[in-house]
Structure formats: C-alpha cells, structure tokens
Amino acid sequence: MDKYICLHSIKKVAEEIKSLEADCALLKSISARKIQDKLKELRATLEILTNDILKITIQEVEDEK
C-alpha cells in the first residue's frame, strides 16, 4: 500500500471514529449498539493501517541505509 494512501486512510478512519463516538454519546438505544459495533470495526481497521504505515516507514529507513 502506498504511504500517502495509507496516511489518508488513517485520517479518514480516525475522523469517522470521532464522529461515531459523538453520535453514540447522544444515543442510548439499539442504534448506539450498532454504532459501537461499527466503532470496533473501524478501530481494527485503524490498527491495521497504522501497522502498515509503520512497516512502510521502517522499510524506507532501512532502504536509505
């Protein structure tokens, strides 16, 4: 995955998490549970993307040596 695409994806996922957390705080219903499930999925995606960008960055540093 391209470094800039990965960084852009991280930003988008983080923004969506923040938005859903705000929505969830306003809801106390089944909808809130659905949002919490989506948040769990997005956090997992964010972790994967963060690991990808870390691997890319490490590889770039090693390539420069």
PDB file of C-alpha atoms in Angstrom:
ATOM      1  CA  MET A   1       0.000   0.000   0.000  1.00  0.00           C
ATOM      2  CA  ASP A   2       1.288   3.452  -0.889  1.00  0.00           C
ATOM      3  CA  LYS A   3       2.395   5.515   2.106  1.00  0.00           C
ATOM      4  CA  TYR A   4       0.212   8.517   1.239  1.00  0.00           C
ATOM      5  CA  ILE A   5      -2.860   6.392   0.571  1.00  0.00           C
ATOM      6  CA  CYS A   6      -2.303   4.694   3.921  1.00  0.00           C
ATOM      7  CA  LEU A   7      -1.921   8.018   5.737  1.00  0.00           C
ATOM      8  CA  HIS A   8      -5.063   9.375   4.050  1.00  0.00           C
ATOM      9  CA  SER A   9      -6.962   6.230   5.056  1.00  0.00           C
ATOM     10  CA  ILE A  10      -5.793   6.573   8.660  1.00  0.00           C
ATOM     11  CA  LYS A  11      -7.046  10.164   8.726  1.00  0.00           C
ATOM     12  CA  LYS A  12     -10.437   9.206   7.256  1.00  0.00           C
ATOM     13  CA  VAL A  13     -10.949   6.288   9.647  1.00  0.00           C
ATOM     14  CA  ALA A  14      -9.944   8.411  12.648  1.00  0.00           C
ATOM     15  CA  GLU A  15     -12.412  11.127  11.578  1.00  0.00           C
ATOM     16  CA  GLU A  16     -15.203   8.577  11.208  1.00  0.00           C
ATOM     17  CA  ILE A  17     -14.418   7.103  14.644  1.00  0.00           C
ATOM     18  CA  LYS A  18     -14.581  10.566  16.213  1.00  0.00           C
ATOM     19  CA  SER A  19     -17.900  11.305  14.511  1.00  0.00           C
ATOM     20  CA  LEU A  20     -19.428   7.985  15.518  1.00  0.00           C
ATOM     21  CA  GLU A  21     -18.257   8.378  19.113  1.00  0.00           C
ATOM     22  CA  ALA A  22     -20.055  11.725  19.252  1.00  0.00           C
ATOM     23  CA  ASP A  23     -23.203  10.170  17.755  1.00  0.00           C
ATOM     24  CA  CYS A  24     -23.028   7.263  20.179  1.00  0.00           C
ATOM     25  CA  ALA A  25     -22.806   9.611  23.151  1.00  0.00           C
ATOM     26  CA  LEU A  26     -26.171  11.069  22.104  1.00  0.00           C
ATOM     27  CA  LEU A  27     -27.924   7.737  21.699  1.00  0.00           C
ATOM     28  CA  LYS A  28     -28.995   5.221  24.323  1.00  0.00           C
ATOM     29  CA  SER A  29     -30.616   2.570  22.150  1.00  0.00           C
ATOM     30  CA  ILE A  30     -30.149  -0.236  19.656  1.00  0.00           C
ATOM     31  CA  SER A  31     -28.707   2.351  17.277  1.00  0.00           C
ATOM     32  CA  ALA A  32     -25.969   3.042  19.813  1.00  0.00           C
ATOM     33  CA  ARG A  33     -25.076  -0.647  19.830  1.00  0.00           C
ATOM     34  CA  LYS A  34     -24.840  -0.637  16.043  1.00  0.00           C
ATOM     35  CA  ILE A  35     -22.579   2.402  16.210  1.00  0.00           C
ATOM     36  CA  GLN A  36     -20.432   0.712  18.855  1.00  0.00           C
ATOM     37  CA  ASP A  37     -20.074  -2.329  16.584  1.00  0.00           C
ATOM     38  CA  LYS A  38     -19.024  -0.067  13.714  1.00  0.00           C
ATOM     39  CA  LEU A  39     -16.542   1.696  16.017  1.00  0.00           C
ATOM     40  CA  LYS A  40     -14.996  -1.644  16.930  1.00  0.00           C
ATOM     41  CA  GLU A  41     -14.616  -2.465  13.231  1.00  0.00           C
ATOM     42  CA  LEU A  42     -13.127   0.960  12.477  1.00  0.00           C
ATOM     43  CA  ARG A  43     -10.656   0.715  15.349  1.00  0.00           C
ATOM     44  CA  ALA A  44      -9.472  -2.626  13.977  1.00  0.00           C
ATOM     45  CA  THR A  45      -9.078  -1.045  10.533  1.00  0.00           C
ATOM     46  CA  LEU A  46      -7.178   1.865  12.056  1.00  0.00           C
ATOM     47  CA  GLU A  47      -4.825  -0.549  13.817  1.00  0.00           C
ATOM     48  CA  ILE A  48      -4.147  -2.394  10.557  1.00  0.00           C
ATOM     49  CA  LEU A  49      -3.496   0.858   8.690  1.00  0.00           C
ATOM     50  CA  THR A  50      -1.240   2.138  11.455  1.00  0.00           C
ATOM     51  CA  ASN A  51       0.763  -1.083  11.360  1.00  0.00           C
ATOM     52  CA  ASP A  52       1.006  -0.811   7.558  1.00  0.00           C
ATOM     53  CA  ILE A  53       2.343   2.750   7.679  1.00  0.00           C
ATOM     54  CA  LEU A  54       4.820   1.739  10.375  1.00  0.00           C
ATOM     55  CA  LYS A  55       6.097  -1.125   8.205  1.00  0.00           C
ATOM     56  CA  ILE A  56       6.367   1.208   5.194  1.00  0.00           C
ATOM     57  CA  THR A  57       8.276   3.791   7.228  1.00  0.00           C
ATOM     58  CA  ILE A  58      10.648   1.185   8.671  1.00  0.00           C
ATOM     59  CA  GLN A  59      11.293  -0.192   5.186  1.00  0.00           C
ATOM     60  CA  GLU A  60      12.009   3.316   3.847  1.00  0.00           C
ATOM     61  CA  VAL A  61      14.515   3.937   6.654  1.00  0.00           C
ATOM     62  CA  GLU A  62      16.207   0.596   6.022  1.00  0.00           C
ATOM     63  CA  ASP A  63      16.332   1.293   2.278  1.00  0.00           C
ATOM     64  CA  GLU A  64      18.080   4.614   2.931  1.00  0.00           C
ATOM     65  CA  LYS A  65      20.885   2.830   4.825  1.00  0.00           C
TER      66      LYS A  65
END
